[in-house]
Short mmCIF file of C-alpha atoms and ligand atoms in Angstrom, two decimals:
data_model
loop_
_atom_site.label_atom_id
_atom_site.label_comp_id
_atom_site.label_asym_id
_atom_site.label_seq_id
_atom_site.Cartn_x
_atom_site.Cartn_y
_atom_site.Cartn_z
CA UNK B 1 23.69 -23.60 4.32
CA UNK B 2 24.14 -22.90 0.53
CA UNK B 3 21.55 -22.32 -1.24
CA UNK B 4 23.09 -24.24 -4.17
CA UNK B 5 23.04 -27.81 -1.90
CA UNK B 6 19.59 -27.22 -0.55
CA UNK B 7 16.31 -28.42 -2.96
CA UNK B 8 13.36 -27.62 -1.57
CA UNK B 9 9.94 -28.04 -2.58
CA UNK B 10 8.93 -24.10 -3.48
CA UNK B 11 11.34 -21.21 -3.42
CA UNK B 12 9.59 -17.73 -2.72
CA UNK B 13 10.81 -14.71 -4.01
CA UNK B 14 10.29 -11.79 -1.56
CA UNK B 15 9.84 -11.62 2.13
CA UNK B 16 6.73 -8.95 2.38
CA UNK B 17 3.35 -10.08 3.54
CA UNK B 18 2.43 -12.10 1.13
CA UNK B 19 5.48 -14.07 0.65
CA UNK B 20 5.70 -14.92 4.23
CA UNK B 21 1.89 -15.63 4.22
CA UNK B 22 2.73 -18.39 1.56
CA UNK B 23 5.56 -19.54 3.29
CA UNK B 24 3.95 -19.87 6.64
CA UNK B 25 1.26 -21.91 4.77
CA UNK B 26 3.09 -24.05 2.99
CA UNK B 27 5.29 -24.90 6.28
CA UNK B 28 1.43 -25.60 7.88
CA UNK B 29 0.84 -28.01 4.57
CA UNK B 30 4.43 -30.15 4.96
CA UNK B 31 6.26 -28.18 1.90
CA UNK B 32 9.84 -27.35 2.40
CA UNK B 33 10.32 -23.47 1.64
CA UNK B 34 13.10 -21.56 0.87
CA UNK B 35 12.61 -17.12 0.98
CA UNK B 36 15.05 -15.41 -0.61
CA UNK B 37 14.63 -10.97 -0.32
CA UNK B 38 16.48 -8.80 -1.78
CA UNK B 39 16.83 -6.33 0.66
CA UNK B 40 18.35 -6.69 4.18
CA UNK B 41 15.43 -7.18 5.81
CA UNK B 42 11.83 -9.01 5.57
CA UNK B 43 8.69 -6.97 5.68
CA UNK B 44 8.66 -5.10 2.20
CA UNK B 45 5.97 -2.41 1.93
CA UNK B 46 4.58 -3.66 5.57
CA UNK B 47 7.81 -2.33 7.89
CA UNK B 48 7.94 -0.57 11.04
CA UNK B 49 10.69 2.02 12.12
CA UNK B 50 11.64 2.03 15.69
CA UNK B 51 14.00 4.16 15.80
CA UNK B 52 13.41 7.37 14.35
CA UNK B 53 10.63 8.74 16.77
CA UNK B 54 10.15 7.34 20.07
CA UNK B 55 6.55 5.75 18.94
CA UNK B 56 7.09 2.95 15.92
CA UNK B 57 6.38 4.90 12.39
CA UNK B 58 5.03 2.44 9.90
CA UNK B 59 7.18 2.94 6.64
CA UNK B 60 4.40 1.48 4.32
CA UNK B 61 1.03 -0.11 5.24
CA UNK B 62 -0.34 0.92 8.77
CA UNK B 63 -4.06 0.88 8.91
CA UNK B 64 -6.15 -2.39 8.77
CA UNK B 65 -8.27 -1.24 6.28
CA UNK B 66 -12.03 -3.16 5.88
CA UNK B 67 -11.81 -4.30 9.32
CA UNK B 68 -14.72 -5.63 9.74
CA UNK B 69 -13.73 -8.32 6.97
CA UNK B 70 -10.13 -8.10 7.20
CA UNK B 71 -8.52 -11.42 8.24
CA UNK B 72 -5.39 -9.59 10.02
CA UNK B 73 -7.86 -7.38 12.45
CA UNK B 74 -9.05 -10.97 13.46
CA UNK B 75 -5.82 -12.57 14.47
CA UNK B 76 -4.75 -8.88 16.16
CA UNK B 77 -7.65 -9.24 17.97
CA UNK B 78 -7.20 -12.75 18.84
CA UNK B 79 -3.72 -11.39 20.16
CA UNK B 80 -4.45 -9.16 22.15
CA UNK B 81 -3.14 -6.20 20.40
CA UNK B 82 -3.72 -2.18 21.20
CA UNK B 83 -5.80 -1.34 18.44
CA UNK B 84 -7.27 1.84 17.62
CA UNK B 85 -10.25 2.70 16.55
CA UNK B 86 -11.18 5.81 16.29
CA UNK B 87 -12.69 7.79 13.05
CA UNK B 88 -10.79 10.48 11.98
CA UNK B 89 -12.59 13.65 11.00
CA UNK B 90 -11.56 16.62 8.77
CA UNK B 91 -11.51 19.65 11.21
CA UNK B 92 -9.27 21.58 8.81
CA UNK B 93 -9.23 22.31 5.24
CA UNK B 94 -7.34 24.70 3.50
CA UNK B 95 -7.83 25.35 -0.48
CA UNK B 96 -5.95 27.86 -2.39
CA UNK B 97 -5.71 30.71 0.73
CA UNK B 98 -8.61 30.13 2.45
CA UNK B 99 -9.46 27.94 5.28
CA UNK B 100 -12.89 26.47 4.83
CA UNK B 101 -15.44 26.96 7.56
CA UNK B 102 -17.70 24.35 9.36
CA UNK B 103 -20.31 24.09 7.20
CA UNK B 104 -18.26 24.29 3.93
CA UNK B 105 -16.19 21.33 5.21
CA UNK B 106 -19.66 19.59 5.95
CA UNK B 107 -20.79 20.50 2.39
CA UNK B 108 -17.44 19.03 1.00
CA UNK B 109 -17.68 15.73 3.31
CA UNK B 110 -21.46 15.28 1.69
CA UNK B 111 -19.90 15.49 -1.65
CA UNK B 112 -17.23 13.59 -0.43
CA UNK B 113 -19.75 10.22 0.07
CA UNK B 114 -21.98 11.41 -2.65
CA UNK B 115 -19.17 11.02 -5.19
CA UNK B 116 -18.57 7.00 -4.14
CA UNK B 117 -21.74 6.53 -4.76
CA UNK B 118 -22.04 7.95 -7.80
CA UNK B 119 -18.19 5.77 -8.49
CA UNK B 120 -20.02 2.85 -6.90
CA UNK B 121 -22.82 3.15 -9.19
CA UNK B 122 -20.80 3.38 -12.87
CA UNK B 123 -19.08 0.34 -11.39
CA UNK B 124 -21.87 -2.01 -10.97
CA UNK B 125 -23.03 -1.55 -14.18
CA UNK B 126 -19.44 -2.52 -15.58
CA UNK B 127 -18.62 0.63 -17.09
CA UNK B 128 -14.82 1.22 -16.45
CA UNK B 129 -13.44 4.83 -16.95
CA UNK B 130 -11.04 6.53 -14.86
CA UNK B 131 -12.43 7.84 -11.55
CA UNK B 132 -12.45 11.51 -12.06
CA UNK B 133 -15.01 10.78 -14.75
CA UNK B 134 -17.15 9.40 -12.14
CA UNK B 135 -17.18 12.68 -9.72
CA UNK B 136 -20.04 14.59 -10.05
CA UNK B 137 -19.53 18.31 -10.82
CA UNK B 138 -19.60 20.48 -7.88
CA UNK B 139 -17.89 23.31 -6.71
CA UNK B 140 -15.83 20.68 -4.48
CA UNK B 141 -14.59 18.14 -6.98
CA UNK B 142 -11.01 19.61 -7.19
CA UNK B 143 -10.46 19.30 -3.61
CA UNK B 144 -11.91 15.57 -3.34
CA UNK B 145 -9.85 14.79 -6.67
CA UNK B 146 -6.74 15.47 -4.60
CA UNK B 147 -7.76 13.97 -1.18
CA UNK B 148 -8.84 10.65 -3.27
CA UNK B 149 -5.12 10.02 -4.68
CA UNK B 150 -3.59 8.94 -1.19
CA UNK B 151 -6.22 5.97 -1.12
CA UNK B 152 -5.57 5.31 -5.08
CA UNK B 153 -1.85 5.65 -4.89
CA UNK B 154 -2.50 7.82 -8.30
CA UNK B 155 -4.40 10.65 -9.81
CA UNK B 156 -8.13 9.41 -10.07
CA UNK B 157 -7.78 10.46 -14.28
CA UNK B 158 -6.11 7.73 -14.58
CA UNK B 159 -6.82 4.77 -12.53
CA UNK B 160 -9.96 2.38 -12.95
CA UNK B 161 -13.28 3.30 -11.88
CA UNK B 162 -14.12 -0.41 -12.18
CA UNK B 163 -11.05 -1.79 -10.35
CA UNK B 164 -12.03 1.05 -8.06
CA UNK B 165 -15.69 -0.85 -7.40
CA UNK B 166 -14.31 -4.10 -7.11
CA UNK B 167 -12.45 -3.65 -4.14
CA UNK B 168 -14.54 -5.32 -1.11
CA UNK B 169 -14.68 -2.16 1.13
CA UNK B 170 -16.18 -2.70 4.94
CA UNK B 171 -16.28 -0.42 7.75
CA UNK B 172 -13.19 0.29 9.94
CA UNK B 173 -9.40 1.22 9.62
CA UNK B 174 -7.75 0.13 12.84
CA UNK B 175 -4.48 1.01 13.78
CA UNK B 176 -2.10 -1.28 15.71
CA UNK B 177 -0.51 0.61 18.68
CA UNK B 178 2.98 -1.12 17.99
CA UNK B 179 2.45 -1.17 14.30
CA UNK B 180 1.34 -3.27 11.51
CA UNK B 181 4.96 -3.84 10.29
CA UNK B 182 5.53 -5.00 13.71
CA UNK B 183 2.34 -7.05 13.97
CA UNK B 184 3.41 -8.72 10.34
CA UNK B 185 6.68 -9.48 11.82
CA UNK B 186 5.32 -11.38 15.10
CA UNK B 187 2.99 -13.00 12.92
CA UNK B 188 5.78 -14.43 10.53
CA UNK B 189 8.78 -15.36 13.27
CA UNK B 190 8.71 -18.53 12.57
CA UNK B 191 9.86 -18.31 8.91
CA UNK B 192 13.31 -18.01 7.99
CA UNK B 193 14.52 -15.62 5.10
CA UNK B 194 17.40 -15.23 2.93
CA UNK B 195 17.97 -11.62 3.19
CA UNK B 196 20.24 -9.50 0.89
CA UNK B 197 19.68 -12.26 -1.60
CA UNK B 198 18.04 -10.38 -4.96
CA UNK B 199 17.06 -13.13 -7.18
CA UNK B 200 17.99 -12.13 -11.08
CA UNK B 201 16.79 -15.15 -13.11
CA UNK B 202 13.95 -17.74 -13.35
CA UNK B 203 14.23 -20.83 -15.42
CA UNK B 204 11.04 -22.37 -15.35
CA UNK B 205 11.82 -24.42 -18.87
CA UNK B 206 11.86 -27.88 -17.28
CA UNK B 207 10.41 -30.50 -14.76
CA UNK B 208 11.14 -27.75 -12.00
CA UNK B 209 12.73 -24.42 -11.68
CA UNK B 210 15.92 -23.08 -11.24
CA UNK B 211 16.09 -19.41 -9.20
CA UNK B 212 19.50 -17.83 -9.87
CA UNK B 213 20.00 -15.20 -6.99
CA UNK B 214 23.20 -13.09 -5.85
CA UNK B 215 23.64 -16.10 -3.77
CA UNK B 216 23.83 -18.95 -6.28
CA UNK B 217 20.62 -20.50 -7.74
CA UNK B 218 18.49 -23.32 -6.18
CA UNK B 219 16.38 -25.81 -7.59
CA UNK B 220 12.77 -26.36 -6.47
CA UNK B 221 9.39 -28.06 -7.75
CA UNK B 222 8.18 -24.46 -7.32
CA UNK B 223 8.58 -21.02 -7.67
CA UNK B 224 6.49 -18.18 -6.30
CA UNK B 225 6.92 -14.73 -7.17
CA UNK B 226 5.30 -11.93 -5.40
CA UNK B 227 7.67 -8.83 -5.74
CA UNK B 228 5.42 -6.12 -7.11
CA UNK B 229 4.77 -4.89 -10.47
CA UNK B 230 6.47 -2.44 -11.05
CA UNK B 231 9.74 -4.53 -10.09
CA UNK B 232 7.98 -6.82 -12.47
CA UNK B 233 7.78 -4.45 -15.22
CA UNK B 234 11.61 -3.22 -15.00
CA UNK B 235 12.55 -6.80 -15.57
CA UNK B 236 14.94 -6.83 -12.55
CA UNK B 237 14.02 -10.63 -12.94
CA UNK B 238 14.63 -12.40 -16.32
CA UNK B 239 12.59 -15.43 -17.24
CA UNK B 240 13.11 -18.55 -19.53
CA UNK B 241 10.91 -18.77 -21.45
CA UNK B 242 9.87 -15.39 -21.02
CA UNK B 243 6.89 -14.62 -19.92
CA UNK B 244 3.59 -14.19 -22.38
CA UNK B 245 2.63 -11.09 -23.90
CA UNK B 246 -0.77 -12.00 -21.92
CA UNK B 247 0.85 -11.76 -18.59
CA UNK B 248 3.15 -8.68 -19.70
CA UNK B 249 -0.26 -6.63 -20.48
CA UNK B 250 -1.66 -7.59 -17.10
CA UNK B 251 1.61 -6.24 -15.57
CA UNK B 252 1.72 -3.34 -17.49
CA UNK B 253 -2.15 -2.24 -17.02
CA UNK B 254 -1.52 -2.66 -12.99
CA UNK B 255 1.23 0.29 -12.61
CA UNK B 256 2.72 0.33 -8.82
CA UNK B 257 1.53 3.97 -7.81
CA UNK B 258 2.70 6.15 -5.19
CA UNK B 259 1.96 7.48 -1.58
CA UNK B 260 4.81 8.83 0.52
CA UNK B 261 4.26 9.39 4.27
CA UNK B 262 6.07 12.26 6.33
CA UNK B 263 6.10 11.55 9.81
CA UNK B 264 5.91 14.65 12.15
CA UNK B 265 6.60 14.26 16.03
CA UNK B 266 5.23 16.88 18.22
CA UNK B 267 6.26 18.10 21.10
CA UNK B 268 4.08 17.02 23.52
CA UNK B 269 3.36 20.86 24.64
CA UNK B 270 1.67 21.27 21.45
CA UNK B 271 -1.98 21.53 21.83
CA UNK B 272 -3.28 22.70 17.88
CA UNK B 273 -4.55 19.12 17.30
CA UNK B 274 -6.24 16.15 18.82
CA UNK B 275 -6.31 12.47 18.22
CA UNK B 276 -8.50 11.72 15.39
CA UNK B 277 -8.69 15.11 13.28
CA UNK B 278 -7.24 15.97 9.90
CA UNK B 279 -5.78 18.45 7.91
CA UNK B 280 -6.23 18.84 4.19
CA UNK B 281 -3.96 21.36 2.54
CA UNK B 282 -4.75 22.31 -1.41
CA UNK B 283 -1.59 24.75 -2.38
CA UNK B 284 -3.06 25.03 -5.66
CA UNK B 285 -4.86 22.90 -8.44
CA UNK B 286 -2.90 19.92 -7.34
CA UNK B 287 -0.39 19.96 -4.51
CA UNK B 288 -1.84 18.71 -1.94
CA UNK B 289 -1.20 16.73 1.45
CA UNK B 290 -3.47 15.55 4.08
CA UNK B 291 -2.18 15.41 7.90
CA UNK B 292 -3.65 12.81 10.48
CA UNK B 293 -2.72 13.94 13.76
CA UNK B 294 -2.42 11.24 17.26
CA UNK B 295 -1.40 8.66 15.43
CA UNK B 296 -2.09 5.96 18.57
CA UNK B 297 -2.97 8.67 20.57
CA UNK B 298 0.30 10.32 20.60
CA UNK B 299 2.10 13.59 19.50
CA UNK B 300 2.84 11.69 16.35
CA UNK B 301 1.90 12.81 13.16
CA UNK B 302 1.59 11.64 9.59
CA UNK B 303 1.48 13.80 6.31
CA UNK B 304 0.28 11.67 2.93
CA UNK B 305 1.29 13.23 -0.48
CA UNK B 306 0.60 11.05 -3.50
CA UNK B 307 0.41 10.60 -7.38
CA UNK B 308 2.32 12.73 -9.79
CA UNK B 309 2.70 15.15 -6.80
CA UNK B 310 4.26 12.97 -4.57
CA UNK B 311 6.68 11.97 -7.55
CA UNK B 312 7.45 15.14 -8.47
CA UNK B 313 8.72 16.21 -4.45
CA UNK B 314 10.52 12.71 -4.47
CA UNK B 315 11.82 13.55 -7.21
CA UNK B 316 12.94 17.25 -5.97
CA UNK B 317 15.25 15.29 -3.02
CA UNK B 318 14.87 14.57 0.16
CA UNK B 319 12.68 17.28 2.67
CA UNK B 320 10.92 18.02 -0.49
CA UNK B 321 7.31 16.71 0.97
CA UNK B 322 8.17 17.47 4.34
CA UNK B 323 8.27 21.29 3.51
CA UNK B 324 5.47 21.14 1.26
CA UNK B 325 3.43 19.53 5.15
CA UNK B 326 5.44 22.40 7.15
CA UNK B 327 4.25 24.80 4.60
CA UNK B 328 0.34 23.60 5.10
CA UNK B 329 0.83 23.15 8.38
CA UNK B 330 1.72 26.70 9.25
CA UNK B 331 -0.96 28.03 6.54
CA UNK B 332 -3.65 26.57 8.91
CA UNK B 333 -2.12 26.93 12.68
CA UNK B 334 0.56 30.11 11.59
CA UNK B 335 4.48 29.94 11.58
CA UNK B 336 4.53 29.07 15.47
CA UNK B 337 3.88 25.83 14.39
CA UNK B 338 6.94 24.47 13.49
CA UNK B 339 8.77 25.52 16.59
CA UNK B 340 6.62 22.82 18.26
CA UNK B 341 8.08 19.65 15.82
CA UNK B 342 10.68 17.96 17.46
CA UNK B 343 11.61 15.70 14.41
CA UNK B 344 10.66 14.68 10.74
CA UNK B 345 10.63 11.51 8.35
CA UNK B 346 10.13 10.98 5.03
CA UNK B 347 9.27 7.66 2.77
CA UNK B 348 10.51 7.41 -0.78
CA UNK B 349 8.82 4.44 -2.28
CA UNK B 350 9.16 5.51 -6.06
CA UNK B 351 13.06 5.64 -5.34
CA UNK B 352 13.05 1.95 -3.37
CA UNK B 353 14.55 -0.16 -5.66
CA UNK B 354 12.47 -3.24 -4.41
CA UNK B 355 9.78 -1.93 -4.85
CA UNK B 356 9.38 0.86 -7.32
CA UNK B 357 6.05 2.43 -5.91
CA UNK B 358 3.99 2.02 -2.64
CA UNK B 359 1.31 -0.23 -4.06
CA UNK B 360 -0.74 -1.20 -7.55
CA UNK B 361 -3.67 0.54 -8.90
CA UNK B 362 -5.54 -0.67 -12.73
CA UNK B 363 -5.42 1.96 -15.64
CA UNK B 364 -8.85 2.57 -17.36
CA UNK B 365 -9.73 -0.66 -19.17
CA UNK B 366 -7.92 -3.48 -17.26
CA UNK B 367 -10.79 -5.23 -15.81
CA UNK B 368 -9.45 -8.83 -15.64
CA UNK B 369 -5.60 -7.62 -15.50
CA UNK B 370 -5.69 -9.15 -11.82
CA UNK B 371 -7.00 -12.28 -12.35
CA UNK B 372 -4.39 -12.73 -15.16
CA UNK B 373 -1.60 -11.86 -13.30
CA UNK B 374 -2.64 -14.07 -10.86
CA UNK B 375 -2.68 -17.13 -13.52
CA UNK B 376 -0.05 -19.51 -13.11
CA UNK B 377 2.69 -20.60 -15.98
CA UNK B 378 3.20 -24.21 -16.69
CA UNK B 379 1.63 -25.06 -12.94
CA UNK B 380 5.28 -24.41 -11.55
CA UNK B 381 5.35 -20.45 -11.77
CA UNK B 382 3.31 -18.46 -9.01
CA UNK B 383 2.21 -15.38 -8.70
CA UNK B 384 0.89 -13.62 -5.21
CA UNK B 385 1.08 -10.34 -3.73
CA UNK B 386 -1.23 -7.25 -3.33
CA UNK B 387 -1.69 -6.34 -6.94
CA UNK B 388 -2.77 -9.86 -7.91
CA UNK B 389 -6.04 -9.84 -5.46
CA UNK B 390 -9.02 -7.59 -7.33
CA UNK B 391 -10.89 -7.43 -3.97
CA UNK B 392 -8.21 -6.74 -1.78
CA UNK B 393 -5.76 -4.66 -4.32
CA UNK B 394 -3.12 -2.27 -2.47
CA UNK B 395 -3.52 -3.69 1.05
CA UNK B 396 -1.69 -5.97 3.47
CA UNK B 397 -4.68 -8.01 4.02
CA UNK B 398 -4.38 -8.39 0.43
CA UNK B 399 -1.47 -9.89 0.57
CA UNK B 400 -1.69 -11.67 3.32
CA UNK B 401 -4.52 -13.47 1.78
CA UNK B 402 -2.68 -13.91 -1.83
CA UNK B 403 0.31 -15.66 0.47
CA UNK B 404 -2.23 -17.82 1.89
CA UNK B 405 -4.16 -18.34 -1.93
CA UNK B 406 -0.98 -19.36 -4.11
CA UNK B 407 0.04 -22.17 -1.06
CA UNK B 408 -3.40 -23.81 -1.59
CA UNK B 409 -3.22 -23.63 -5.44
CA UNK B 410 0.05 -25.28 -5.09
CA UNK B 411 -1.22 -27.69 -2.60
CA UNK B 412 -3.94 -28.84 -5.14
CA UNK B 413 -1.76 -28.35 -8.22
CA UNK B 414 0.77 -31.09 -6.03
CA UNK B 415 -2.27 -33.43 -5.20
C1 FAD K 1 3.35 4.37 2.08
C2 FAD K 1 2.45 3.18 2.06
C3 FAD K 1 1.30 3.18 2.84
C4 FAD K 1 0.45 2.08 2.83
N1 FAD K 1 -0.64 2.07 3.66
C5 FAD K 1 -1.38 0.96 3.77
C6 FAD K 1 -2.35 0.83 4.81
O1 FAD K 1 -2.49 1.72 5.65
N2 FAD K 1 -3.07 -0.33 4.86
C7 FAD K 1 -2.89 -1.34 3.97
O2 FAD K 1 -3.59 -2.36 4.06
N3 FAD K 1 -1.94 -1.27 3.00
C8 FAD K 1 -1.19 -0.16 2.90
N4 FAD K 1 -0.16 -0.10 1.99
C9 FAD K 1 0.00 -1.19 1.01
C10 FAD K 1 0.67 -2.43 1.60
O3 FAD K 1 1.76 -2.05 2.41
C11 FAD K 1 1.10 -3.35 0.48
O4 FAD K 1 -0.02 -3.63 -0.35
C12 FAD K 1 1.65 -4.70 0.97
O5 FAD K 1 2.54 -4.54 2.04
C13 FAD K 1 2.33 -5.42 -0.19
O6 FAD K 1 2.84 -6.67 0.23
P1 FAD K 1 3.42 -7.71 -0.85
O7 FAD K 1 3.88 -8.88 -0.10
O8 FAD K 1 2.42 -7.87 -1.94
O9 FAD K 1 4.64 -6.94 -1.53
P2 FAD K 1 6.02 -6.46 -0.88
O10 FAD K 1 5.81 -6.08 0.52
O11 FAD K 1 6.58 -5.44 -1.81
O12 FAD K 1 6.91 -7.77 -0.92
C14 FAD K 1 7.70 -8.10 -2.04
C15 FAD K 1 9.13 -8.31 -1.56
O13 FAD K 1 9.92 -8.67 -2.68
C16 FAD K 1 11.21 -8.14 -2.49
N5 FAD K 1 11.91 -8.14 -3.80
C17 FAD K 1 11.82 -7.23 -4.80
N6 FAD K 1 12.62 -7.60 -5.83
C18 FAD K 1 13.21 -8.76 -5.46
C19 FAD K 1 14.14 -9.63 -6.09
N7 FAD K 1 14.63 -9.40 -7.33
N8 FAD K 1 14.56 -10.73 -5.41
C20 FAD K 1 14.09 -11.01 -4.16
N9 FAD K 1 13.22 -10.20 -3.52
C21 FAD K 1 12.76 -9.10 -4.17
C22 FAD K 1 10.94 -6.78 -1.92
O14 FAD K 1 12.07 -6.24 -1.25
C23 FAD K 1 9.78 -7.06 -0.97
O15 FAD K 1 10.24 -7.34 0.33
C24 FAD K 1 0.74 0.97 2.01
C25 FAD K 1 1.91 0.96 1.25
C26 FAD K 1 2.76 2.04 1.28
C27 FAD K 1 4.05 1.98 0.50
#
């Protein structure tokens, strides 16, 4: 088929969650869809690797965060699906040459929960300043400053407080034995995608729209865009009429941050570490990485380095943030350790062209950026994905849910 002779009802732009959310919905609703993703595969930041380790790795998203609420830990559940779990606790924490004992760690946890509620607290009364003004001074707020940027995808100075709050939090993070990419994947079979296909240009001028992609352009009733923002900001995709200095802020206040993951397999003669326990490594002021080891109960395990840190070993090339884990890893278990690692990974989400960044979090002052990215332009141009969902921001339930959102706005939009 070219895309040129086909004229369907909505054309999506990008094949992660939330665009094959929408397009799975729409299918449900009678709409004829059309996916076109740039890259050569569906799944965006929601992909699982097979083949490096002998247990899947997820690339990006992994953890069904909020499970209790979370619509994906439903339908896992409802299929069947090896979930785990488990809490994880921090059994090690190392901070600028010491390792901390028990009762230190169990002083820094307290301040750990203390601080979001203190966070929690500035939020519901609306006042929005970045994070680290929310932490409490304490002889542990440097070390919880660090472990807090994995969740924020950025240094808490400069991300919301009041985003932060919004975000409907519930107990659980389950993991999905195969992984969540996978899951995603199952989930979405059914949908067809253009793949290699990065779409350039959206002319959203007339009656309809016209998508111009590496593969010709296609005319449809609809567009929906949910590639994230900081592909948004870099204006990969031009727009006629462009879009409104409204909806540029919005982008522009909702930066796409950055976690990298470093996968570590074990050999399974290893016996440092069990299922569920943690290692938090502070080099100095603010290189740091956290290690979660038996991921699904096996000798796999994964390193998180984020914010300007993570940039700056992305930035240094590739083994960059695996070193910096090696480095913590021996600091805590000695220089044996590494004898015992039978292979490595690394992400590089700032360096993804697609994507730009792992996933969005809102500077200081960008309390209804969301919702206005979220708005719709002259009821044919869409927007979905994580970053436009204020109490789901930065998740795959998030964007699952936005898929599902924009294909019932367009629904009532079509009467
Ligand atoms: C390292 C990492 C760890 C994470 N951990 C978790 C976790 O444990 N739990 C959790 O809930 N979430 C996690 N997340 C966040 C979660 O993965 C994302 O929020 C979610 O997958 C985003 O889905 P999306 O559909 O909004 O965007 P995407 O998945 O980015 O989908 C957009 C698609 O658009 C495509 N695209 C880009 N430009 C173009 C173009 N010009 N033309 C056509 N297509 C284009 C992209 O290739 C991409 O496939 C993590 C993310 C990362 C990176």
């Amino acid at each position: 088929m070219s895309l040129s002779s086909s004229s369907p009802d909505v054309v999506i732009v990008g094949a992660g969650t939330a665009g094959l959310s929408a397009a799975k919905t729409l299918k449900k609703f009678g709409y004829s869809v059309v996916v076109l993703e740039a890259a050569a595969f569906a799944g965006g930041r929601c992909i699982t690797d097979n083949s490096t380790f002998k247990i899947p790795f997820d690339v990006g998203g992994s953890w069904l965060h909020s499970a209790k609420i979370n619509p994906l830990a439903r339908l896992a559940e409802k299929h069947g699906v090896c979930l785990h779990k488990e809490n994880w606790d921090w059994t090690w924490v190392y901070s600028n040459g010491t390792l901390l004992t028990p009762p230190q760690v169990k002083e820094y946890s307290k301040y750990h929960t203390s601080m979001w509620q203190e966070a929690n607290k500035a939020g519901a009364k609306y006042i929005d300043q970045p994070v680290e003004k929310t932490l409490p001074n304490s002889p542990w707020k440097n070390l919880v400053k660090n472990l807090i940027a994995p969740m924020l995808g950025a240094d808490p100075d400069v991300v919301s407080s009041a985003d932060v709050y919004q975000y409907a939090d519930a107990e659980g993070d389950w993991l999905l034995a195969g992984g969540l990419g996978a899951f995603i994947k199952n989930l979405h079979s059914d949908i067809d995608v253009v793949i290699n296909c990065p779409v350039s240009k959206i002319n959203y001028s007339g009656d309809g729209v016209k998508v111009e992609s590496s593969a010709g352009s296609i005319n449809a009733k609809y567009v929906i865009l949910t590639v994230s923002t900081g592909v948004l900001a870099a204006e990969h995709i031009k727009f006629n009429p462009q879009l409104p200095s409204w909806k540029l802020e919005a982008i522009n206040l909702l930066p796409t941050g950055l976690l990298n993951k470093i996968g570590l397999e074990f050999d399974s003669s290893w016996q440092g570490a069990q299922q569920g326990q943690v290692a938090n490594y502070l080099a100095n002021d603010s290189d740091f990485c956290t290690i979660n080891f038996g991921f699904y109960n096996t000798n796999l395990a994964v390193g998180f380095v984020a914010g300007r840190f993570a940039e700056q070993l992305e930035n240094e090339g590739v083994g960059a943030a695996t070193n910096f884990c090696l480095e913590g890893l021996k600091a805590i278990f000695g220089n044996n350790v590494t004898k015992y690692i039978n292979r490595t990974t690394e992400t590089a989400w700032k360096g993804n062209l697609y994507t730009l960044g792992s996933y969005s979090y809102a500077l200081p002052g960008s309390i209804d950026a969301r919702l206005r990215l979220s708005e719709t332009l002259a009821d044919r141009l869409f927007f979905a994905g994580e970053a436009t969902m204020p109490n789901a921001q930065a998740t795959v339930h998030g964007a699952y849910l936005s898929g599902i959102k924009v294909a019932e706005k367009i629904a009532l939009i079509d009467g």
